[in-house]
Coordinates of C-alpha atoms in Angstrom, one line a residue:
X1 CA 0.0 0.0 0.0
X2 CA 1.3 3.3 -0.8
X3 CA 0.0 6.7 0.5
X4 CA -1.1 9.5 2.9
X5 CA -3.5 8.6 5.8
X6 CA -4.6 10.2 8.6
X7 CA -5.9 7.9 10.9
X8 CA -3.8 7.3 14.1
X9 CA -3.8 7.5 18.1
X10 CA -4.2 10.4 19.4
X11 CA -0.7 11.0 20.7
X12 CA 0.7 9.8 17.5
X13 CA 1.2 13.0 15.0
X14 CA 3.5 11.1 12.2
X15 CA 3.6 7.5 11.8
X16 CA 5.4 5.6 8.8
X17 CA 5.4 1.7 7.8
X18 CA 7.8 0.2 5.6
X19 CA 8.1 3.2 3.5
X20 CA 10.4 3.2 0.3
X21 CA 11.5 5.1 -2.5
X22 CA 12.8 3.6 -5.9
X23 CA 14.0 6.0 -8.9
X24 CA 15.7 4.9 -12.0
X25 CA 19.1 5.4 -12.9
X26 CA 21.6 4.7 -15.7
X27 CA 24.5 6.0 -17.7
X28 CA 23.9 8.1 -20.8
X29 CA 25.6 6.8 -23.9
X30 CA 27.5 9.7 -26.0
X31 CA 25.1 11.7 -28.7
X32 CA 24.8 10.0 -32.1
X33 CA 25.0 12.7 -35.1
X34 CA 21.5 12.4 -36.7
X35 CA 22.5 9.8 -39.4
X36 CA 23.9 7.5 -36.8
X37 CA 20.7 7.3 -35.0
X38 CA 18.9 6.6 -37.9
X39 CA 21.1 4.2 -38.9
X40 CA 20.4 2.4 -35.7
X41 CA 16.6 2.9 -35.7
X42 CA 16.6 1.1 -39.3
X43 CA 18.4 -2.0 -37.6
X44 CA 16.3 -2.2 -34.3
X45 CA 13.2 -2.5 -36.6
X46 CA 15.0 -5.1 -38.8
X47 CA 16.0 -7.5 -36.0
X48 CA 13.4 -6.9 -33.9
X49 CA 11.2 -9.7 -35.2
X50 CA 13.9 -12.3 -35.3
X51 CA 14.6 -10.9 -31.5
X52 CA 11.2 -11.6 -30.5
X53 CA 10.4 -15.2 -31.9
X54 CA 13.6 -16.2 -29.8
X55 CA 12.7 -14.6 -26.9
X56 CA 9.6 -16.3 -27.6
X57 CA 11.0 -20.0 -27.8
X58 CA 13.0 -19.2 -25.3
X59 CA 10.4 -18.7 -22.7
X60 CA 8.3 -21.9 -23.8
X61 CA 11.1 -24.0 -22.9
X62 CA 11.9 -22.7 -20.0
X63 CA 11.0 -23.8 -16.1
X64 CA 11.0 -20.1 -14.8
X65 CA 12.6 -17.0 -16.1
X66 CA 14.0 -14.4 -13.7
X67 CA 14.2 -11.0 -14.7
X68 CA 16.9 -8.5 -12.6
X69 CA 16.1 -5.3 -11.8
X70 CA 18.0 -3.8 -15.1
X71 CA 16.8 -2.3 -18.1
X72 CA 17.3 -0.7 -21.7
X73 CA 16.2 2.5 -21.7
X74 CA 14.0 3.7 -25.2
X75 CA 17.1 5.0 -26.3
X76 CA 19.2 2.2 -25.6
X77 CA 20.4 3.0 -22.4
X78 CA 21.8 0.9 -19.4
X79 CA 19.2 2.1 -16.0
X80 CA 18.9 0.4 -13.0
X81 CA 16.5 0.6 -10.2
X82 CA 17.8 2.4 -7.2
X83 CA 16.0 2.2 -3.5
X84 CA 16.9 6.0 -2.2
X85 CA 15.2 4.6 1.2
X86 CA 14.3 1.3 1.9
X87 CA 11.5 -0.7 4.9
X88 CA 11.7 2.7 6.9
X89 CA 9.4 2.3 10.2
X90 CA 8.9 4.9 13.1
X91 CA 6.3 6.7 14.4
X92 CA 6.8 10.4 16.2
X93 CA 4.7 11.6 19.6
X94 CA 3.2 15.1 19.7
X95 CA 5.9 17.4 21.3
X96 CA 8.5 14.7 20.3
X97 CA 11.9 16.2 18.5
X98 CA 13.2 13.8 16.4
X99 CA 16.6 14.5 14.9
X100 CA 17.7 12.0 11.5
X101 CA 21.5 11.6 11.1
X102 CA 23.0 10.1 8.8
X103 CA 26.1 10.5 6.0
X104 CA 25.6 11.8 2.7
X105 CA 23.6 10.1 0.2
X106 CA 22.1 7.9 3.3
X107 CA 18.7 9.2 2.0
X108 CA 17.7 11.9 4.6
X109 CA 16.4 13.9 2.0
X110 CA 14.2 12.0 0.4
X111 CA 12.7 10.7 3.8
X112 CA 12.1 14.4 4.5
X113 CA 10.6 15.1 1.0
X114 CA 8.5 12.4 1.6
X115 CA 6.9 13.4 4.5
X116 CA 6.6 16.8 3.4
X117 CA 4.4 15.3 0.3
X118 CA 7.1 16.8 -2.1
X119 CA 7.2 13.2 -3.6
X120 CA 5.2 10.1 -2.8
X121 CA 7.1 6.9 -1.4
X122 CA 7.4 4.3 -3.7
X123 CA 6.2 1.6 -1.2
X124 CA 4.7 1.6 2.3
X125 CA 2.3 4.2 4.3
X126 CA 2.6 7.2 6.2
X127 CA 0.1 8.5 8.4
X128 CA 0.0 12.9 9.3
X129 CA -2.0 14.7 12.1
X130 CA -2.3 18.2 11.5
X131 CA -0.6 20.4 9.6
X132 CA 3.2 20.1 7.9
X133 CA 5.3 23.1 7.6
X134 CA 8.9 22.1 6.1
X135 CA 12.1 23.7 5.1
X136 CA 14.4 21.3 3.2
X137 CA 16.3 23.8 0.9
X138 CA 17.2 27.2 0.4
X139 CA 14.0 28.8 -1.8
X140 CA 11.7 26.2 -0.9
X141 CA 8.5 27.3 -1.4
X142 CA 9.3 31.1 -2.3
X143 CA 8.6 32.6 -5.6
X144 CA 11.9 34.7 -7.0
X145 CA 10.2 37.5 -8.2
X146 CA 7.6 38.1 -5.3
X147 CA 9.2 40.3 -3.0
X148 CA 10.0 39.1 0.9
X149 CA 6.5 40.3 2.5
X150 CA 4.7 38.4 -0.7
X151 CA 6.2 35.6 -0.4
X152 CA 5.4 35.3 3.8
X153 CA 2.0 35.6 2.9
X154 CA 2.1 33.4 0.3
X155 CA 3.7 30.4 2.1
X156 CA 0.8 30.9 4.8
X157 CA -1.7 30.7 1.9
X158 CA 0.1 27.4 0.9
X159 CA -0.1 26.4 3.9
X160 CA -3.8 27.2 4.7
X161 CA -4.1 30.7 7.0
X162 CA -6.1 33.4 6.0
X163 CA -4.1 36.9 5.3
X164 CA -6.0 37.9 9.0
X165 CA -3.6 35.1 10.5
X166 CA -0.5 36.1 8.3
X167 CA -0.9 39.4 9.6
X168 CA -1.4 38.3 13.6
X169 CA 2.9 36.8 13.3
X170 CA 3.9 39.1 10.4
X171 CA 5.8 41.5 12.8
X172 CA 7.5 38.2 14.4
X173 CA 8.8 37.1 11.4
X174 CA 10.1 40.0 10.2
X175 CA 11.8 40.8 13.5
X176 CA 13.7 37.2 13.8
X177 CA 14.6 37.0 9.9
X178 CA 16.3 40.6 10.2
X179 CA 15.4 41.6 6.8
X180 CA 13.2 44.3 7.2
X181 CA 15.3 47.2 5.3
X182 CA 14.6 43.9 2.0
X183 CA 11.4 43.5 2.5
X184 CA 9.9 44.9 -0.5
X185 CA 12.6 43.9 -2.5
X186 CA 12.2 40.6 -5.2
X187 CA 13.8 37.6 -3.0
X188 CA 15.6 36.9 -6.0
X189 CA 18.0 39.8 -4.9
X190 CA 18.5 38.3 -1.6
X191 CA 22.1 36.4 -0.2
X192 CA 21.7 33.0 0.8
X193 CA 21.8 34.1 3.7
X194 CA 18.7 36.1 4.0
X195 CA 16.9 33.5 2.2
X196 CA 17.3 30.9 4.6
X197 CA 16.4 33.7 7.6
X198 CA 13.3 34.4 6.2
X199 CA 12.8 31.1 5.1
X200 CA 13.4 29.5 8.2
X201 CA 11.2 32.4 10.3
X202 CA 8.1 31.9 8.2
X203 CA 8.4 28.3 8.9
X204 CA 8.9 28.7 12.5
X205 CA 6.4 31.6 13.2
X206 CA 3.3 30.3 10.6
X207 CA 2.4 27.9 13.7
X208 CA 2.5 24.2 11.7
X209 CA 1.4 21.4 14.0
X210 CA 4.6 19.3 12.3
X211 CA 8.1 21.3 11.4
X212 CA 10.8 19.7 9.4
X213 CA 14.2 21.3 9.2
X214 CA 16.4 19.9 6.5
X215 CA 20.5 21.2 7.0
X216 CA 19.6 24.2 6.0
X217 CA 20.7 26.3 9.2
X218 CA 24.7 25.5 7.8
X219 CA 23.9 28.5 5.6
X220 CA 23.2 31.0 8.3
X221 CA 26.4 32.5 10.8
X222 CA 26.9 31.2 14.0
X223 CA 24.7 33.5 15.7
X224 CA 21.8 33.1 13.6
X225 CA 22.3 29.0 13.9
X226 CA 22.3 29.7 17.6
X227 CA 18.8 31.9 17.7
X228 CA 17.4 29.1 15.2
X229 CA 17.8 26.5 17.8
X230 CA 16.7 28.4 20.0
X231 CA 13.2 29.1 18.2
X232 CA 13.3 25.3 17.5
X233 CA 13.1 24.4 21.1
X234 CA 10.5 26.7 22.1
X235 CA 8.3 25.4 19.4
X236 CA 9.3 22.3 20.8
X237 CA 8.1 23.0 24.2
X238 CA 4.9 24.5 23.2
X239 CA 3.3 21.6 21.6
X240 CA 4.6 21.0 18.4
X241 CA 6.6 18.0 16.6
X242 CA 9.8 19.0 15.1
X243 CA 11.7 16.9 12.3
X244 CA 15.6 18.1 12.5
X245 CA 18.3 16.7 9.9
X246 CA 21.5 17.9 11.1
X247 CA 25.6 16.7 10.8
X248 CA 26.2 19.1 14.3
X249 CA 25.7 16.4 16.8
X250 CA 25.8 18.7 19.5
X251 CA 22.9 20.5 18.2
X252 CA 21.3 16.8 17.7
X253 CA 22.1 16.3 21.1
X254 CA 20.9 19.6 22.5
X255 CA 17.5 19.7 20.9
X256 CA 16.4 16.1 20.1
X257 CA 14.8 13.4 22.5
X258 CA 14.9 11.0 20.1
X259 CA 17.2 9.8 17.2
X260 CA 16.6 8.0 14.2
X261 CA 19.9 6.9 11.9
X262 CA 20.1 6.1 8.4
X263 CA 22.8 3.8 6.8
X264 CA 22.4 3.6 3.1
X265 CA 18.8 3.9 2.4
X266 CA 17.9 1.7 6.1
X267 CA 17.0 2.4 9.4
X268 CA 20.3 1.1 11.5
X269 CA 18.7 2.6 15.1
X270 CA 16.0 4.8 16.4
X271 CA 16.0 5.2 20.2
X272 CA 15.0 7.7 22.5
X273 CA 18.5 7.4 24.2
X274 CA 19.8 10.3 22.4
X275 CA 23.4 10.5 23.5
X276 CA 23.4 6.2 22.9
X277 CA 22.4 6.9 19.5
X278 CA 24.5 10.2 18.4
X279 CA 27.7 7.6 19.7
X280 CA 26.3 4.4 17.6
X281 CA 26.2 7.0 14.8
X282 CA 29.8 8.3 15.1
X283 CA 31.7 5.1 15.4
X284 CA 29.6 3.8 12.0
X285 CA 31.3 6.7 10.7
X286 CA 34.5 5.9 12.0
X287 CA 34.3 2.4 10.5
X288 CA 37.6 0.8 10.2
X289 CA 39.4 3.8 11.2
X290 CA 41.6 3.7 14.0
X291 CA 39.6 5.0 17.2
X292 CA 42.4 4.6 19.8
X293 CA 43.0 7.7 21.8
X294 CA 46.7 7.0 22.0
X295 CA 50.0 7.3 19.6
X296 CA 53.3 6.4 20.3
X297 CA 56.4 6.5 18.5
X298 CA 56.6 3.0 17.3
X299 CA 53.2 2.9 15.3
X300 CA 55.0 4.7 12.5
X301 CA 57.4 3.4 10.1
X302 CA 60.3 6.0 8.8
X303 CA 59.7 7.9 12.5
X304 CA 63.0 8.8 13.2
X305 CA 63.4 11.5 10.0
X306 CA 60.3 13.0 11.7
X307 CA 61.9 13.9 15.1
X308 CA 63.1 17.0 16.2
X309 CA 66.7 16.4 18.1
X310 CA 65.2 18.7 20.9
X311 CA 61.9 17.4 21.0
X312 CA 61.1 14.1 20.6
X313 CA 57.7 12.9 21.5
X314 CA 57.6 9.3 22.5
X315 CA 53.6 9.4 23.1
X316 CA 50.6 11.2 22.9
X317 CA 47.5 10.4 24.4
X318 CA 43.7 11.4 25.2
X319 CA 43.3 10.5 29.2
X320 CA 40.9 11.2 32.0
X321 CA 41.9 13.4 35.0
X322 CA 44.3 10.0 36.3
X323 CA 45.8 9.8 32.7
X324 CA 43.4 7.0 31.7
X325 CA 43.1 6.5 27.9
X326 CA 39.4 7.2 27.2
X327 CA 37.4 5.6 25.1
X328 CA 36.4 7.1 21.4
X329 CA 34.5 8.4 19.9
X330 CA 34.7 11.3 22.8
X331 CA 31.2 12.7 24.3
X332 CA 30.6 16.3 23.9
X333 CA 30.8 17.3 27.3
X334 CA 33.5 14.7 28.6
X335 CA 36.7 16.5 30.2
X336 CA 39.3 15.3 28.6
X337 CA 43.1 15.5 29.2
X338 CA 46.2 16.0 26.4
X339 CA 49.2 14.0 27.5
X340 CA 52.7 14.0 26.1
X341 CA 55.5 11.9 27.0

């Protein structure tokens, strides 16, 4: 079954069964000059009968036939089908912040732009109580030649509110996104910067009952990354269900009571041990890559052209406060000690 529903308990605001996505990819073959390709064409329709009535005899002698997931394209291309996301099950409380991790290309994205109804999953269900507000990308859902104050109303249009409403948090907006002096100027004009403030204040000020933050907040300076979380965990505490794709883990770990983590198009771990999770998530990036806290001279090979004759470290080590090697990947709030022999 593949959808939208809307039927779920009462403290249950997002809930999503084996959901998937599958597009088709392949490799372009170089362009033909025009008498090339219709040199082609005129063979494809000559052999095509004598390709048929074998594929045809084939079959009727055969037990089975299995067919992989590979194809020829109408122009002769080589596609393939590729699962973005794959079986993905969760479900997400009201008032519950729910951060996704995962490394590039591990299909965040596409989970978010499913749930925001961007694009429908390929397989599965999802179920949505109340209203979605979502900001996955700079210029998402802005018009570039509608100027800023257009465009706020707009996105509350899109997103159902009268102009009355729009009007009620219009002040609000325009105070956090800091782009007053703009305002009536096309958006099309604006940095990347001042897209993503107003961006991210219309979707944090409209009110949505569910609010999904893509990595988006990169774009923004440190201070305006700080303020964003901020805003994120009051809406948080008022109510609402927040959605937050980040790589800071100490934002993930700040904001979020509950973790979800994505390894190639699966779901490796959602727990609501946050700290549990964000570690889990740091040594599968780690992988096969060495996550002792220590070095000493004799791991290298060659070392001795390195030293300096008047300083000539021995070892170097990460320790606890008795010069303990701790364990990696570190916590974000451990005290950690640099030794050097």
């Amino acid at each position: 079954m593949r959808g939208f529903s809307s039927e779920m308990p009462n403290d249950i605001v997002l809930s999503v069964e084996n959901i998937g996505k599958k597009f088709r990819v392949g490799r372009r073959k170089e362009y033909l000059r025009l008498s090339e390709s219709l040199e082609s064409l005129a063979k494809m329709v000559v052999s095509a009968p004598r390709r048929l009535a074998g594929f045809g005899s084939r079959i009727a002698g055969a037990d089975h036939v299995v067919l992989d997931n590979t194809s020829l394209s109408a122009n002769g291309d080589r596609e393939e089908d590729f699962w973005a996301i794959k079986e993905i099950s969760f479900e997400v409380k009201r008032g519950e912040v729910l951060g996704v991790v995962g490394r590039n290309g591990a299909g965040k994205s596409t989970l978010l732009k499913i749930l925001s109804r961007i694009t429908e999953p390929t397989t599965g269900r999802i179920g949505i109580s109340g209203r979605v507000g979502s900001l996955l990308e700079v210029g998402t859902g802005f018009h570039p030649e509608l100027t800023g104050r257009e465009n706020i109303f707009l996105n509350g249009a899109v997103l159902g509110l009268s102009s009355w409403e729009v009007k009620q948090r219009f002040d609000q907006i325009v105070e956090f996104a800091e782009v007053e002096k703009f305002l009536d100027t096309p958006v099309k004009r604006y940095s990347s910067g001042m897209y993503m403030r107003l961006a991210f204040a219309v979707a944090a000020h409209l009110e949505t009952d569910i609010l999904i933050i893509d990595e988006v907040l990169a774009v923004g300076d440190a201070a305006f990354q700080k303020k964003c979380l901020g805003k994120m965990g009051e809406v948080a505490s008022s109510g609402r269900t927040v959605l937050f794709v980040s790589h800071n883990l100490n934002a993930v770990e700040e904001l979020c009571n509950s973790v979800i983590v994505l390894k190639s198009g699966l779901l490796a771990k959602h727990s609501s041990n946050v700290r549990e999770s964000v570690l889990f998530y740091q040594k599968m990036m780690l992988g096969n890559q060495r996550t002792a806290g220590a070095w000493s001279a004799s791991d290298e090979a060659g070392n001795n052209g390195l030293q300096n004759p008047y300083f000539s470290p021995l070892r170097f080590w990460l320790g606890n406060d008795v010069a303990e090697e701790v364990e990696q990947p570190i916590r974000n709030d451990d005290e950690v000690y640099v030794y050097i022999e």
